[in-house]
């Protein structure tokens, strides 16, 4: 799933990005939307649109009780996805600690795995009627890697 667009700041380092954001008067670089780039709100809207489309597709499989989906993306999109699950869907099972001073969950570690169990109802206004996080940002699968 496509990462957040950084517009004119594509391919800059995180430290350069932070410095430019602060020079432009943005104290929270995560909220910064560089020229031609996406804001966190725009990324969150892409998350919503993606999840709505995924739910519509899942509902086409009426005979399946379980539908497993693997989502692979980058840190910015994943952060907005976690925010969507937490804030929009009131997902159960997410850690209550570990957020930074601005209330953000940490960026997922490389190859980190988070799993959710969703309950869908095509008759409901929002097809996702419940969500539960069953594993959060786990890198346990790397324990056996030398």
Tab-separated table of C-alpha atoms in Angstrom:
chain	number	residue	atom	x	y	z
A	1	UNK	CA	0.000	0.000	0.000
A	2	UNK	CA	1.481	3.300	-1.095
A	3	UNK	CA	3.318	5.334	1.547
A	4	UNK	CA	2.517	8.928	2.406
A	5	UNK	CA	3.559	11.325	-0.350
A	6	UNK	CA	6.275	13.689	0.842
A	7	UNK	CA	5.949	15.938	-2.216
A	8	UNK	CA	8.991	18.121	-2.794
A	9	UNK	CA	10.676	16.459	0.191
A	10	UNK	CA	10.664	12.923	-1.254
A	11	UNK	CA	13.997	11.188	-0.655
A	12	UNK	CA	15.109	13.543	2.132
A	13	UNK	CA	16.384	12.097	5.385
A	14	UNK	CA	14.224	12.165	8.498
A	15	UNK	CA	16.534	14.691	10.147
A	16	UNK	CA	16.365	16.970	7.074
A	17	UNK	CA	12.577	16.589	6.964
A	18	UNK	CA	12.276	17.486	10.672
A	19	UNK	CA	14.526	20.511	10.266
A	20	UNK	CA	12.546	21.801	7.256
A	21	UNK	CA	9.235	21.256	9.067
A	22	UNK	CA	10.462	23.232	12.094
A	23	UNK	CA	11.866	25.982	9.847
A	24	UNK	CA	8.403	26.203	8.269
A	25	UNK	CA	6.900	26.730	11.745
A	26	UNK	CA	5.575	23.188	12.341
A	27	UNK	CA	6.622	21.889	15.769
A	28	UNK	CA	5.095	18.454	15.119
A	29	UNK	CA	6.836	17.163	12.000
A	30	UNK	CA	4.343	14.316	11.781
A	31	UNK	CA	1.600	16.860	11.076
A	32	UNK	CA	3.707	18.637	8.454
A	33	UNK	CA	2.474	18.492	4.856
A	34	UNK	CA	5.235	19.659	2.517
A	35	UNK	CA	4.420	21.294	-0.799
A	36	UNK	CA	2.897	18.663	-3.069
A	37	UNK	CA	2.790	16.113	-0.243
A	38	UNK	CA	0.012	14.574	1.816
A	39	UNK	CA	-1.150	15.602	5.247
A	40	UNK	CA	-1.839	12.918	7.872
A	41	UNK	CA	-5.550	13.622	7.360
A	42	UNK	CA	-5.229	12.846	3.640
A	43	UNK	CA	-3.414	9.596	4.399
A	44	UNK	CA	-6.121	8.696	6.957
A	45	UNK	CA	-8.758	9.290	4.277
A	46	UNK	CA	-6.878	6.887	1.978
A	47	UNK	CA	-6.907	4.350	4.822
A	48	UNK	CA	-10.698	4.760	5.202
A	49	UNK	CA	-11.267	4.415	1.469
A	50	UNK	CA	-9.039	1.354	1.291
A	51	UNK	CA	-10.757	-0.323	4.240
A	52	UNK	CA	-14.231	0.435	2.852
A	53	UNK	CA	-13.268	-1.123	-0.489
A	54	UNK	CA	-11.724	-4.126	1.282
A	55	UNK	CA	-14.877	-4.657	3.352
A	56	UNK	CA	-17.074	-4.494	0.260
A	57	UNK	CA	-14.867	-7.119	-1.372
A	58	UNK	CA	-14.924	-9.282	1.771
A	59	UNK	CA	-18.720	-9.153	1.866
A	60	UNK	CA	-18.808	-10.773	-1.576
A	61	UNK	CA	-17.536	-13.980	0.064
A	62	UNK	CA	-20.765	-14.736	1.908
A	63	UNK	CA	-19.935	-18.394	2.558
A	64	UNK	CA	-16.639	-17.646	4.283
A	65	UNK	CA	-16.675	-17.070	8.039
A	66	UNK	CA	-13.017	-16.042	8.027
A	67	UNK	CA	-11.252	-13.981	5.414
A	68	UNK	CA	-7.536	-13.456	5.981
A	69	UNK	CA	-5.798	-10.475	4.431
A	70	UNK	CA	-2.142	-9.473	4.548
A	71	UNK	CA	-1.506	-5.738	4.302
A	72	UNK	CA	2.020	-4.541	3.627
A	73	UNK	CA	2.966	-0.891	3.723
A	74	UNK	CA	5.273	1.771	5.090
A	75	UNK	CA	5.446	3.518	8.453
A	76	UNK	CA	3.361	6.618	7.606
A	77	UNK	CA	0.458	4.645	6.162
A	78	UNK	CA	0.665	2.082	8.959
A	79	UNK	CA	0.606	4.858	11.580
A	80	UNK	CA	-2.603	6.237	10.050
A	81	UNK	CA	-4.036	2.725	9.817
A	82	UNK	CA	-3.356	2.189	13.541
A	83	UNK	CA	-4.931	5.604	14.213
A	84	UNK	CA	-7.973	4.613	12.165
A	85	UNK	CA	-8.308	1.357	14.093
A	86	UNK	CA	-7.804	3.089	17.443
A	87	UNK	CA	-9.664	6.368	17.001
A	88	UNK	CA	-12.258	5.711	14.308
A	89	UNK	CA	-13.138	2.095	15.122
A	90	UNK	CA	-12.362	2.127	18.882
A	91	UNK	CA	-10.405	-1.083	18.436
A	92	UNK	CA	-9.968	-3.194	21.561
A	93	UNK	CA	-6.634	-4.722	22.507
A	94	UNK	CA	-4.324	-1.906	21.449
A	95	UNK	CA	-1.739	-1.030	24.109
A	96	UNK	CA	-2.799	1.786	26.408
A	97	UNK	CA	0.804	2.776	27.079
A	98	UNK	CA	3.758	3.455	24.839
A	99	UNK	CA	2.387	6.502	23.045
A	100	UNK	CA	4.618	9.544	22.774
A	101	UNK	CA	3.929	12.974	24.307
A	102	UNK	CA	1.676	13.875	21.354
A	103	UNK	CA	-0.376	10.689	21.696
A	104	UNK	CA	1.074	8.806	18.709
A	105	UNK	CA	1.917	5.146	18.785
A	106	UNK	CA	5.553	4.540	17.826
A	107	UNK	CA	6.329	3.797	14.206
A	108	UNK	CA	6.174	0.094	13.636
A	109	UNK	CA	9.602	-1.551	13.593
A	110	UNK	CA	10.823	-2.925	10.260
A	111	UNK	CA	9.033	-6.225	9.604
A	112	UNK	CA	6.808	-5.579	12.643
A	113	UNK	CA	3.570	-7.544	12.617
A	114	UNK	CA	0.249	-6.290	13.931
A	115	UNK	CA	-2.881	-8.393	13.620
A	116	UNK	CA	-6.525	-7.439	13.903
A	117	UNK	CA	-9.738	-9.379	14.004
A	118	UNK	CA	-12.649	-7.501	12.454
A	119	UNK	CA	-16.353	-8.272	12.581
A	120	UNK	CA	-18.293	-7.058	9.562
A	121	UNK	CA	-22.002	-6.453	9.011
A	122	UNK	CA	-23.071	-5.347	5.537
A	123	UNK	CA	-26.326	-3.978	6.937
A	124	UNK	CA	-24.552	-1.603	9.328
A	125	UNK	CA	-23.755	1.992	8.348
A	126	UNK	CA	-20.072	1.310	9.019
A	127	UNK	CA	-19.497	-2.270	7.868
A	128	UNK	CA	-16.819	-2.842	10.524
A	129	UNK	CA	-18.864	-3.262	13.688
A	130	UNK	CA	-16.007	-4.365	15.947
A	131	UNK	CA	-12.232	-4.586	15.856
A	132	UNK	CA	-9.716	-6.231	18.146
A	133	UNK	CA	-5.922	-6.080	18.021
A	134	UNK	CA	-4.495	-9.517	18.764
A	135	UNK	CA	-0.782	-8.747	18.188
A	136	UNK	CA	0.900	-5.335	18.168
A	137	UNK	CA	4.152	-4.435	16.401
A	138	UNK	CA	5.712	-7.817	17.128
A	139	UNK	CA	9.200	-8.644	15.898
A	140	UNK	CA	9.328	-11.967	17.731
A	141	UNK	CA	9.680	-13.757	14.382
A	142	UNK	CA	13.200	-12.265	14.200
A	143	UNK	CA	14.374	-14.013	17.383
A	144	UNK	CA	15.623	-17.001	15.405
A	145	UNK	CA	17.524	-14.874	12.867
A	146	UNK	CA	21.276	-14.858	13.568
